[in-house]
Short mmCIF file of C-alpha atoms in Angstrom, two decimals:
data_model
loop_
_atom_site.label_atom_id
_atom_site.label_comp_id
_atom_site.label_asym_id
_atom_site.label_seq_id
_atom_site.Cartn_x
_atom_site.Cartn_y
_atom_site.Cartn_z
CA MET W 1 0.00 0.00 0.00
CA VAL W 2 1.41 3.32 -0.99
CA LYS W 3 1.93 5.72 1.83
CA LYS W 4 -0.07 8.92 1.69
CA THR W 5 3.12 10.93 1.50
CA GLU W 6 4.25 8.90 -1.53
CA SER W 7 0.98 8.86 -3.41
CA LEU W 8 0.56 10.73 -6.66
CA LEU W 9 -2.31 12.73 -5.21
CA PHE W 10 -0.15 13.88 -2.32
CA LYS W 11 2.78 14.70 -4.57
CA PHE W 12 0.64 16.60 -7.02
CA GLY W 13 -0.99 18.33 -4.08
CA ILE W 14 2.44 19.55 -2.99
CA ILE W 15 3.31 20.67 -6.54
CA PHE W 16 0.11 22.63 -7.00
CA SER W 17 0.46 24.16 -3.55
CA ILE W 18 3.88 25.47 -4.55
CA PHE W 19 2.44 26.61 -7.86
CA THR W 20 -0.33 28.47 -6.09
CA PHE W 21 2.10 30.12 -3.68
CA VAL W 22 4.41 31.23 -6.47
CA MET W 23 1.49 32.64 -8.45
CA LEU W 24 0.25 34.52 -5.40
CA VAL W 25 3.72 35.95 -4.74
CA LEU W 26 4.12 37.01 -8.36
CA SER W 27 0.61 38.39 -8.65
CA GLY W 28 1.01 40.10 -5.29
CA ASN W 29 4.26 41.73 -6.42
CA THR W 30 2.69 42.71 -9.72
CA MET W 31 -0.33 44.09 -7.93
CA TYR W 32 1.83 45.97 -5.45
CA SER W 33 3.90 47.48 -8.26
CA SER W 34 0.76 48.46 -10.18
CA GLN W 35 -0.90 49.92 -7.07
CA THR W 36 2.31 51.80 -6.22
CA LYS W 37 2.48 53.47 -9.64
CA SER W 38 -1.23 54.25 -9.63
CA TYR W 39 -1.37 55.59 -6.11
CA MET W 40 1.81 57.62 -6.41
CA LYS W 41 0.42 59.29 -9.53
CA GLU W 42 -2.79 60.09 -7.66
CA CYS W 43 -0.77 61.26 -4.67
CA GLU W 44 1.34 63.54 -6.86
CA LYS W 45 -1.78 64.89 -8.50
CA THR W 46 -3.35 65.56 -5.09
CA ILE W 47 -0.25 67.33 -3.80
CA GLN W 48 -0.02 69.44 -6.94
CA SER W 49 -3.72 70.29 -6.61
CA VAL W 50 -3.16 71.45 -3.00
CA ALA W 51 -0.19 73.60 -4.00
CA SER W 52 -2.06 75.08 -6.98
CA TYR W 53 -5.12 75.79 -4.82
CA LEU W 54 -3.04 77.61 -2.20
CA GLU W 55 -1.15 79.48 -4.93
CA ASP W 56 -4.38 80.63 -6.58
CA SER W 57 -5.92 81.58 -3.21
CA ILE W 58 -2.96 83.81 -2.36
CA LYS W 59 -2.77 85.33 -5.85
CA ILE W 60 -6.36 86.51 -5.49
CA ASP W 61 -5.19 88.89 -2.77
CA GLY W 62 -2.33 90.12 -4.99
CA LYS W 63 -1.04 93.46 -3.80
CA ASP W 64 -2.61 93.06 -0.34
CA PHE W 65 -0.60 89.89 0.26
CA LEU W 66 2.62 91.62 -0.83
CA ILE W 67 1.97 94.36 1.72
CA TYR W 68 1.36 91.77 4.43
CA LYS W 69 4.45 89.73 3.49
CA ASN W 70 6.81 92.74 3.55
CA PHE W 71 5.44 93.92 6.86
CA MET W 72 5.75 90.50 8.55
CA VAL W 73 9.33 89.94 7.36
CA GLU W 74 10.35 93.26 8.89
CA ASN W 75 8.21 93.21 12.05
CA PHE W 76 7.41 89.57 12.91
CA GLN W 77 9.27 89.72 16.22
CA LYS W 78 6.94 92.48 17.43
CA VAL W 79 3.64 90.89 16.35
CA LYS W 80 1.76 89.04 19.12
CA VAL W 81 -0.44 86.40 17.52
CA PRO W 82 -2.43 84.17 19.94
CA ALA W 83 -1.37 80.53 19.70
CA ASP W 84 -4.85 79.00 20.07
CA PHE W 85 -6.91 80.86 17.46
CA THR W 86 -9.50 78.96 15.41
CA GLU W 87 -11.40 79.56 12.16
CA ALA W 88 -14.11 81.32 14.17
CA ASP W 89 -11.54 83.88 15.38
CA VAL W 90 -10.62 85.06 11.86
CA PRO W 91 -13.76 87.21 11.33
CA LYS W 92 -13.23 88.63 14.82
CA ALA W 93 -9.66 89.59 13.96
CA ALA W 94 -10.87 91.12 10.67
CA ASN W 95 -13.57 93.14 12.45
CA ALA W 96 -11.03 94.33 15.02
CA PHE W 97 -8.68 95.60 12.31
CA TYR W 98 -11.30 97.22 10.08
CA SER W 99 -13.04 98.84 13.06
CA ALA W 100 -9.78 100.29 14.38
CA PHE W 101 -8.75 101.41 10.88
CA ALA W 102 -12.09 103.05 10.15
CA LYS W 103 -12.02 104.81 13.52
CA GLU W 104 -8.50 106.20 13.16
CA TYR W 105 -8.59 106.81 9.40
CA PRO W 106 -12.19 107.47 8.38
CA GLY W 107 -12.88 107.58 4.64
CA LYS W 108 -9.46 106.17 3.73
CA ALA W 109 -8.54 102.88 2.06
CA LEU W 110 -5.39 100.93 2.91
CA GLY W 111 -2.99 100.83 -0.02
CA VAL W 112 -4.90 103.60 -1.81
CA ASP W 113 -5.11 106.61 0.49
CA ILE W 114 -2.65 105.47 3.14
CA THR W 115 0.17 102.95 3.36
CA LEU W 116 0.70 100.35 6.06
CA ASP W 117 3.80 102.16 7.31
CA GLU W 118 1.71 105.27 8.01
CA LEU W 119 -0.67 103.41 10.34
CA SER W 120 -0.36 103.50 14.10
CA ARG W 121 1.44 100.64 15.83
CA ASP W 122 -1.83 99.23 17.23
CA VAL W 123 -3.57 99.18 13.85
CA GLN W 124 -0.51 97.64 12.20
CA GLU W 125 -0.51 94.79 14.72
CA LEU W 126 -4.25 94.18 14.25
CA TYR W 127 -3.62 94.05 10.49
CA ALA W 128 -0.81 91.50 10.93
CA ILE W 129 -2.78 89.32 13.37
CA TYR W 130 -5.82 89.23 11.05
CA ASN W 131 -3.80 88.26 7.99
CA TYR W 132 -1.68 85.70 9.86
CA GLU W 133 -4.79 83.97 11.22
CA TYR W 134 -6.56 84.12 7.86
CA TYR W 135 -3.72 82.54 5.85
CA THR W 136 -2.91 79.98 8.54
CA ILE W 137 -6.53 78.79 8.62
CA LEU W 138 -6.52 78.72 4.78
CA PHE W 139 -3.51 76.40 4.80
CA GLU W 140 -4.94 74.26 7.63
CA LYS W 141 -8.24 73.78 5.80
CA ALA W 142 -6.41 72.82 2.61
CA ARG W 143 -4.46 70.21 4.55
CA GLU W 144 -7.64 68.73 6.03
CA ALA W 145 -9.63 68.85 2.79
CA PHE W 146 -6.97 67.10 0.72
CA GLY W 147 -5.72 64.75 3.45
CA VAL W 148 -2.07 65.85 3.36
CA LEU W 149 0.30 66.08 6.33
CA TYR W 150 1.78 69.58 6.22
CA THR W 151 1.36 72.84 4.27
CA TYR W 152 3.43 76.03 4.51
CA LEU W 153 4.82 79.05 2.67
CA CYS W 154 8.54 79.88 2.91
CA VAL W 155 10.27 83.10 1.82
CA PRO W 156 14.08 83.44 1.60
CA THR W 157 15.88 85.47 4.25
CA GLU W 158 18.87 87.67 3.61
CA GLU W 159 21.11 84.89 4.93
CA PRO W 160 22.02 82.23 2.31
CA MET W 161 20.20 78.88 2.56
CA HIS W 162 17.75 80.24 5.15
CA MET W 163 13.98 80.48 4.85
CA TYR W 164 11.28 82.27 6.84
CA TYR W 165 8.13 80.20 7.43
CA LEU W 166 5.76 83.05 6.57
CA ILE W 167 2.70 80.77 6.75
CA ASP W 168 3.08 77.70 8.97
CA ILE W 169 0.31 75.44 10.28
CA GLU W 170 2.71 74.08 12.91
CA ARG W 171 2.11 76.52 15.74
CA ILE W 172 5.23 77.05 17.85
CA LYS W 173 5.05 79.36 20.87
CA ARG W 174 7.72 81.87 21.74
CA GLU W 175 9.36 81.09 25.06
CA SER W 176 9.51 84.76 25.98
CA ASP W 177 5.78 85.60 26.01
CA GLY W 178 3.77 82.52 24.91
CA PHE W 179 2.61 84.07 21.63
CA LEU W 180 3.20 82.38 18.26
CA ASN W 181 6.71 82.31 16.87
CA THR W 182 5.86 83.78 13.46
CA CYS W 183 8.29 83.77 10.53
CA ASN W 184 10.43 81.04 12.04
CA ASP W 185 13.94 81.24 10.50
CA VAL W 186 15.10 77.74 9.42
CA PHE W 187 18.34 76.64 7.76
CA LYS W 188 17.58 74.77 4.50
CA PRO W 189 20.81 73.27 3.09
CA LEU W 190 20.79 72.73 -0.66
CA ASP W 191 21.76 69.04 -0.48
CA LYS W 192 18.62 68.21 1.56
CA HIS W 193 16.19 70.70 -0.01
CA ARG W 194 17.24 70.66 -3.66
CA ARG W 195 13.75 70.94 -5.16
CA MET W 196 12.73 73.70 -2.74
CA TRP W 197 15.62 75.88 -3.90
CA GLU W 198 15.06 74.81 -7.52
CA ALA W 199 11.46 76.10 -7.31
CA TRP W 200 12.71 79.40 -5.87
CA GLU W 201 15.66 79.92 -8.21
CA THR W 202 13.89 78.96 -11.46
CA GLY W 203 10.39 80.20 -10.65
CA ARG W 204 9.02 76.92 -12.05
CA LYS W 205 7.48 73.83 -10.49
CA PRO W 206 10.18 71.15 -10.17
CA SER W 207 9.50 67.52 -11.00
CA GLY W 208 9.66 64.98 -8.17
CA TYR W 209 9.90 65.37 -4.42
CA ASP W 210 12.26 66.12 -1.58
CA HIS W 211 12.43 63.31 1.01
CA TYR W 212 12.61 64.16 4.72
CA ASP W 213 13.03 62.17 7.93
CA ASN W 214 11.53 64.23 10.73
CA GLU W 215 9.22 64.04 13.74
CA TYR W 216 6.41 62.92 11.41
CA GLY W 217 8.48 60.01 10.09
CA ARG W 218 9.49 59.86 6.42
CA THR W 219 7.68 62.37 4.22
CA TYR W 220 7.52 63.47 0.57
CA ALA W 221 7.55 67.24 -0.02
CA TYR W 222 6.38 68.95 -3.22
CA TYR W 223 7.07 72.62 -3.96
CA THR W 224 5.63 75.27 -6.23
CA PRO W 225 6.87 78.88 -6.55
CA LEU W 226 4.56 81.75 -5.57
CA ILE W 227 4.78 84.56 -8.13
CA ILE W 228 2.57 87.65 -7.91
CA SER W 229 2.59 90.29 -10.64
CA GLY W 230 5.85 88.88 -11.99
CA GLU W 231 7.59 89.08 -8.60
CA LYS W 232 8.85 85.92 -6.86
CA ILE W 233 7.48 85.89 -3.32
CA GLY W 234 8.30 82.47 -1.91
CA VAL W 235 7.77 78.73 -2.16
CA ILE W 236 4.61 76.81 -1.21
CA GLY W 237 5.38 73.41 0.34
CA VAL W 238 3.03 70.41 0.70
CA GLU W 239 4.09 67.22 2.48
CA VAL W 240 2.54 63.75 2.71
CA GLU W 241 3.38 60.87 5.03
CA VAL W 242 5.18 57.95 3.36
CA GLU W 243 3.97 55.39 5.90
CA LYS W 244 0.35 56.29 5.18
CA ILE W 245 0.92 55.89 1.44
CA ILE W 246 2.57 52.50 1.90
CA LYS W 247 -0.25 51.27 4.14
CA THR W 248 -2.84 52.27 1.55
CA ILE W 249 -0.93 50.56 -1.26
CA LEU W 250 -0.45 47.38 0.80
CA HIS W 251 -4.12 47.27 1.71
CA ASN W 252 -5.22 47.60 -1.91
CA ALA W 253 -2.66 45.00 -3.03
CA HIS W 254 -3.77 42.56 -0.33
CA VAL W 255 -7.41 42.88 -1.33
CA GLU W 256 -6.71 42.22 -5.00
CA THR W 257 -4.23 39.43 -4.23
CA GLY W 258 -6.82 37.80 -1.97
CA LYS W 259 -9.24 37.66 -4.87
CA ILE W 260 -6.64 35.98 -7.04
CA ALA W 261 -5.75 33.63 -4.19
CA LEU W 262 -9.37 32.54 -3.87
CA LEU W 263 -9.58 31.90 -7.60
CA LEU W 264 -6.34 29.91 -7.58
CA VAL W 265 -7.30 27.80 -4.58
CA LEU W 266 -10.61 26.86 -6.18
CA CYS W 267 -8.90 25.98 -9.46
CA VAL W 268 -6.21 23.88 -7.75
CA ALA W 269 -8.83 22.01 -5.74
CA ALA W 270 -10.65 21.16 -8.95
CA MET W 271 -7.42 20.01 -10.56
CA LEU W 272 -6.55 17.72 -7.66
CA PHE W 273 -10.01 16.13 -7.84
CA PHE W 274 -9.56 15.27 -11.53
CA ILE W 275 -5.94 14.18 -11.06
CA TYR W 276 -7.17 11.57 -8.59
CA LYS W 277 -9.00 9.89 -11.48
CA CYS W 278 -6.10 10.23 -13.96
CA TYR W 279 -3.97 7.87 -15.95
CA ILE W 280 -0.42 8.17 -14.65
CA SER W 281 1.44 8.70 -17.91
CA LYS W 282 -0.78 11.61 -18.95
CA LEU W 283 -0.62 12.95 -15.46
CA GLU W 284 3.20 12.93 -15.50
CA ARG W 285 3.28 14.86 -18.78
CA LEU W 286 0.78 17.38 -17.44
CA GLN W 287 2.78 17.62 -14.23
CA LYS W 288 5.91 18.48 -16.20
CA LYS W 289 4.16 21.25 -18.16
CA VAL W 290 2.73 22.76 -15.03
CA ARG W 291 6.16 22.72 -13.42
CA ASP W 292 7.56 24.45 -16.51
CA TYR W 293 4.97 27.22 -16.21
CA ALA W 294 5.53 27.55 -12.46
CA GLN W 295 9.25 28.05 -13.07
CA ASN W 296 9.25 30.12 -16.29
CA LYS W 297 5.87 31.91 -16.20
CA ASP W 298 5.65 31.52 -19.97
CA ALA W 299 2.03 31.71 -21.15
CA ALA W 300 2.98 29.67 -24.24
CA VAL W 301 2.90 26.60 -21.97
CA ALA W 302 -0.89 26.87 -21.95
CA MET W 303 -0.97 26.25 -25.71
CA GLU W 304 1.26 23.17 -25.32
CA ILE W 305 -0.94 21.73 -22.58
CA GLU W 306 -4.05 22.31 -24.65
CA HIS W 307 -2.41 20.66 -27.69
CA GLU W 308 -1.57 17.49 -25.71
CA ALA W 309 -5.02 17.25 -24.13
CA LYS W 310 -6.44 14.85 -26.71
CA GLY W 311 -9.53 12.78 -26.03
CA ASN W 312 -12.47 13.13 -23.68
CA ASP W 313 -11.01 11.46 -20.57
CA GLU W 314 -10.55 13.18 -17.23
CA ILE W 315 -6.86 14.00 -17.76
CA SER W 316 -7.59 15.75 -21.07
CA LYS W 317 -10.33 17.81 -19.47
CA LEU W 318 -8.04 18.70 -16.60
CA ALA W 319 -5.31 19.78 -19.02
CA GLU W 320 -7.77 22.04 -20.86
CA GLN W 321 -8.82 23.67 -17.60
CA VAL W 322 -5.22 24.24 -16.54
CA ALA W 323 -4.47 25.90 -19.89
CA SER W 324 -7.60 28.02 -19.58
CA MET W 325 -6.68 29.05 -16.06
CA ILE W 326 -3.23 30.23 -17.14
CA MET W 327 -4.66 32.35 -19.92
CA GLU W 328 -7.35 33.77 -17.64
CA ILE W 329 -4.70 34.82 -15.12
CA GLU W 330 -2.63 36.48 -17.85
CA ASN W 331 -5.70 38.23 -19.27
CA TYR W 332 -6.90 39.22 -15.82
CA LEU W 333 -3.61 40.94 -14.99
CA LYS W 334 -3.54 42.69 -18.36
CA ASN W 335 -7.17 43.80 -18.06
CA LEU W 336 -6.58 45.00 -14.50
CA VAL W 337 -3.72 47.26 -15.59
CA ASN W 338 -5.72 48.56 -18.59
CA THR W 339 -8.79 49.17 -16.42
CA THR W 340 -6.73 51.13 -13.89
CA LYS W 341 -5.32 53.36 -16.64
CA ALA W 342 -8.78 53.87 -18.15
CA LEU W 343 -10.22 54.87 -14.75
CA GLN W 344 -7.45 57.41 -14.22
CA THR W 345 -8.05 58.92 -17.66
CA SER W 346 -11.82 59.08 -17.11
CA LYS W 347 -11.37 60.73 -13.73
CA ALA W 348 -9.05 63.38 -15.15
CA GLN W 349 -11.46 64.09 -18.03
CA ALA W 350 -14.43 64.32 -15.66
CA THR W 351 -12.54 66.79 -13.46
CA MET W 352 -11.62 68.92 -16.47
CA MET W 353 -15.18 68.96 -17.81
CA SER W 354 -16.55 69.88 -14.39
CA GLU W 355 -14.19 72.86 -14.15
CA LEU W 356 -15.01 74.05 -17.67
CA ALA W 357 -18.75 73.74 -17.04
CA THR W 358 -18.62 76.15 -14.10
CA LYS W 359 -16.16 78.71 -15.47
CA ASP W 360 -17.06 81.83 -17.43
CA ALA W 361 -15.02 81.95 -20.64
CA LEU W 362 -14.68 85.74 -20.82
CA THR W 363 -13.83 86.72 -17.23
CA GLY W 364 -12.45 83.48 -15.81
CA ILE W 365 -14.74 83.64 -12.77
CA ARG W 366 -17.56 81.23 -11.98
CA ASN W 367 -20.60 81.26 -14.25
CA LYS W 368 -24.37 80.85 -13.90
CA THR W 369 -24.07 77.07 -13.49
CA ALA W 370 -21.71 77.53 -10.55
CA TYR W 371 -24.05 80.16 -9.13
CA ASP W 372 -27.00 77.73 -9.25
CA LYS W 373 -24.91 75.14 -7.38
CA GLU W 374 -24.02 77.69 -4.73
CA ILE W 375 -27.67 78.61 -4.36
CA SER W 376 -28.52 74.93 -3.86
CA ARG W 377 -25.94 74.81 -1.08
CA LEU W 378 -27.47 77.84 0.61
CA GLU W 379 -30.94 76.30 0.34
CA TRP W 380 -29.73 73.32 2.37
CA ASN W 381 -28.45 75.66 5.08
CA LEU W 382 -31.68 77.63 5.48
CA ALA W 383 -32.82 75.25 8.21
CA ASP W 384 -30.02 76.48 10.48
CA ASP W 385 -31.10 79.29 12.77
CA ASP W 386 -27.70 80.97 12.60
CA THR W 387 -27.59 81.18 8.79
CA GLU W 388 -26.31 84.58 7.68
CA PHE W 389 -25.76 85.60 4.09
CA GLY W 390 -26.62 88.27 1.60
CA ILE W 391 -26.70 88.67 -2.16
CA ALA W 392 -25.35 91.59 -4.15
CA VAL W 393 -26.50 92.00 -7.77
CA ILE W 394 -24.36 94.29 -9.94
CA ASP W 395 -25.26 95.44 -13.46
CA LEU W 396 -22.97 97.22 -15.94
CA ASN W 397 -24.58 100.34 -17.34
CA ASP W 398 -24.73 101.21 -21.08
CA LEU W 399 -23.21 97.95 -22.38
CA LYS W 400 -25.43 98.12 -25.49
CA HIS W 401 -24.27 101.68 -26.16
CA ILE W 402 -20.61 100.59 -25.91
CA ASN W 403 -21.15 97.57 -28.16
CA ASP W 404 -23.08 99.58 -30.77
CA THR W 405 -20.72 102.57 -30.71
CA PHE W 406 -17.25 101.09 -30.18
CA GLY W 407 -17.64 97.37 -30.88
CA TYR W 408 -18.07 94.17 -28.92
CA GLU W 409 -14.37 93.92 -28.08
CA GLN W 410 -14.59 97.19 -26.17
CA GLY W 411 -17.78 95.90 -24.55
CA ASN W 412 -15.88 92.85 -23.33
CA ILE W 413 -13.18 95.14 -21.93
CA ALA W 414 -15.86 97.02 -19.96
CA ILE W 415 -17.29 93.75 -18.62
CA LYS W 416 -13.85 92.51 -17.52
CA LYS W 417 -13.07 95.89 -15.97
CA LEU W 418 -16.21 95.70 -13.82
CA CYS W 419 -15.44 92.05 -12.99
CA TYR W 420 -11.98 93.00 -11.73
CA ILE W 421 -13.37 95.73 -9.47
CA VAL W 422 -16.11 93.48 -8.06
CA CYS W 423 -13.66 90.64 -7.32
CA HIS W 424 -11.19 93.08 -5.75
CA ILE W 425 -13.79 94.69 -3.50
CA PHE W 426 -15.58 91.50 -2.46
CA GLN W 427 -12.40 89.43 -2.24
CA HIS W 428 -13.69 87.18 0.55
CA SER W 429 -16.91 86.23 -1.24
CA PRO W 430 -17.61 84.13 -4.36
CA VAL W 431 -18.39 86.23 -7.46
CA PHE W 432 -20.44 84.89 -10.40
CA ARG W 433 -21.23 86.19 -13.88
CA ILE W 434 -24.92 85.34 -14.24
CA GLY W 435 -25.71 87.34 -17.37
CA SER W 436 -24.06 89.28 -20.18
CA ASP W 437 -23.51 92.37 -18.03
CA GLU W 438 -24.74 91.12 -14.66
CA PHE W 439 -22.78 89.77 -11.69
CA ALA W 440 -23.88 88.24 -8.39
CA VAL W 441 -21.94 88.06 -5.12
CA ILE W 442 -22.80 85.69 -2.24
CA LEU W 443 -22.00 87.74 0.86
CA GLU W 444 -20.78 85.74 3.83
CA GLY W 445 -18.25 86.15 6.64
CA SER W 446 -16.25 89.38 6.73
CA ASP W 447 -17.79 90.75 3.51
CA TYR W 448 -21.26 90.22 5.01
CA ASN W 449 -20.28 92.07 8.18
CA ASN W 450 -18.56 94.93 6.35
CA ILE W 451 -20.94 95.40 3.43
CA GLY W 452 -21.44 99.09 4.08
CA MET W 453 -17.76 99.88 3.84
CA LEU W 454 -17.34 97.62 0.80
CA THR W 455 -20.30 99.19 -1.02
CA THR W 456 -18.91 102.65 -0.37
CA GLU W 457 -15.52 101.59 -1.69
CA PHE W 458 -17.18 100.05 -4.76
CA ARG W 459 -18.98 103.27 -5.64
CA ARG W 460 -15.86 105.31 -4.85
CA GLN W 461 -13.77 103.35 -7.33
CA LEU W 462 -16.41 103.70 -10.06
CA ASP W 463 -16.67 107.44 -9.39
CA GLU W 464 -12.89 107.68 -9.62
CA LEU W 465 -12.95 106.02 -13.05
CA ALA W 466 -15.61 108.45 -14.23
CA THR W 467 -13.37 111.43 -13.37
CA LYS W 468 -10.32 110.14 -15.24
CA GLY W 469 -10.28 112.07 -18.47
CA ASP W 470 -7.39 110.09 -19.95
CA LEU W 471 -9.37 106.84 -20.16
CA PRO W 472 -11.44 105.82 -23.21
CA GLU W 473 -15.20 105.92 -22.74
CA TRP W 474 -15.60 102.14 -22.49
CA GLU W 475 -13.23 102.04 -19.51
CA CYS W 476 -15.04 104.82 -17.65
CA ILE W 477 -17.64 102.32 -16.57
CA SER W 478 -20.55 102.75 -14.22
CA ALA W 479 -22.71 100.12 -12.59
CA ALA W 480 -25.81 99.75 -10.48
CA ILE W 481 -25.75 97.63 -7.33
CA GLY W 482 -28.49 96.11 -5.23
CA ILE W 483 -28.02 94.26 -1.92
CA ALA W 484 -30.39 92.15 0.17
CA PHE W 485 -29.82 90.06 3.30
CA TYR W 486 -31.47 86.81 4.29
CA ASP W 487 -34.24 87.31 6.88
CA THR W 488 -35.35 84.16 8.71
CA THR W 489 -38.75 85.66 9.45
CA THR W 490 -39.73 86.53 5.89
CA ASP W 491 -37.54 84.62 3.44
CA SER W 492 -38.59 81.05 2.60
CA SER W 493 -35.96 80.58 -0.09
CA VAL W 494 -32.77 82.07 -1.47
CA ALA W 495 -34.75 83.21 -4.50
CA ASN W 496 -36.60 85.73 -2.29
CA VAL W 497 -33.29 87.31 -1.28
CA PHE W 498 -32.17 87.49 -4.92
CA ARG W 499 -35.43 89.13 -6.02
CA ARG W 500 -35.06 91.81 -3.38
CA ALA W 501 -31.43 92.39 -4.31
CA ASP W 502 -32.37 92.60 -8.01
CA LYS W 503 -35.15 95.07 -7.28
CA ALA W 504 -32.71 97.20 -5.29
CA ARG W 505 -30.36 97.05 -8.25
CA LYS W 506 -33.09 98.21 -10.64
CA ASP W 507 -34.01 101.05 -8.26
CA ASN W 508 -30.37 102.07 -8.12
CA LYS W 509 -30.16 102.04 -11.94
CA LYS W 510 -33.25 104.28 -12.17
CA GLU W 511 -31.76 106.62 -9.58
CA MET W 512 -28.50 106.83 -11.54
CA LYS W 513 -30.44 107.67 -14.72
CA GLY W 514 -32.59 110.20 -12.92
CA GLY W 515 -35.75 108.12 -13.31
CA ASN W 516 -38.68 107.71 -10.94
#
């Protein structure tokens, strides 16, 4: 009697167990490699998106950010920023600055009528605290929204290879007084921060990452230069945790490998059942071919097995199934890679189409579609008792006259001119172009609380354009504005607020034309 350990079934069981293990190792490695490439591409895309978002957010402020940056670099040691501020404290800091500014310098605009250096020490510090809290919260929210580890903005110091952390979500207290240590001066040697200095020196986004070993573990850091009005300001840094990336890749690889393992185990079990009924000579030949495939991983073996599987006996059927299994595994791996690439392409195309669908082609701001989405969001929030928002409707005057008299190109210039002023005045609120010559602003936060001052500044800038005799007529624009605020006692929808704002706009237009 043949011992169980010497039986053909046992021996073939051992062979197919090894085969299964080898296939799982190879498929696991292949899956891990595929997942690594896929996830790293997505990770790089995410990091670049974070950096681009922060870059665009800062560029919106333009000249105002330059004023803030220059002031902080020169005076950061004197500024006392609380270490425990939250997002809710930013509007408070803004109100404190604007209230103090309006009280000490009534009727003046910072950067227009008076410079930051001309302000009193108290107002300067309120200005610095408000901006520091605002930009820090902006960077913190970007980190949370995109799931990255660390975001910051560095500007070079006068000392070589040194950087100020102008915006830093890592809050470090000063030992002297317990306030935040703003503009922390850090030595950044070139050999460890090559891509950071490449971004600064060239003014272009470098390819690849810098690798750091720090208190967070091993991290990847991506950099993008911040350039405003052609002037290099600093470098935006975004870091992700390597350990987190590896864990995600391993998890995905394990899931996919487990599926393959289940398929292989089922197939091997079926093979062993048929082998038990085999004729030994055919079984030995099949055994040899399977060993060849296990060692060489050559899919051509499947064709040889299928060619030798002549007849309708159990061994022939088993050989056909083995050949089919090998081809299915090869096709599965190929299809998996192709499917992954197709999904990445579809996702990128969907993102691009979504952005184009909500962007106005002429002005570059959000369009009517984006406005409708924002209105839908506000509708969901109406149930909250503390909901506060307003709508400003702004209409360019005499666009038809400009188009008919000077041409549509000049009309477009007038529209973009008004768009620039609206975006500059209401810089903390989303602005939409909802018609040919009509814009809407959703007033929330600091713009909501300071609408009177902003409206005055809006009209002042338009009046200033009207008095400039050296400008062509289509640049001496005028516009009507109407504003309405949400009232929980009377407004059942956002549309009610818009109608009141639009009516106020029409009344303003009549008033400007001298109508009744």
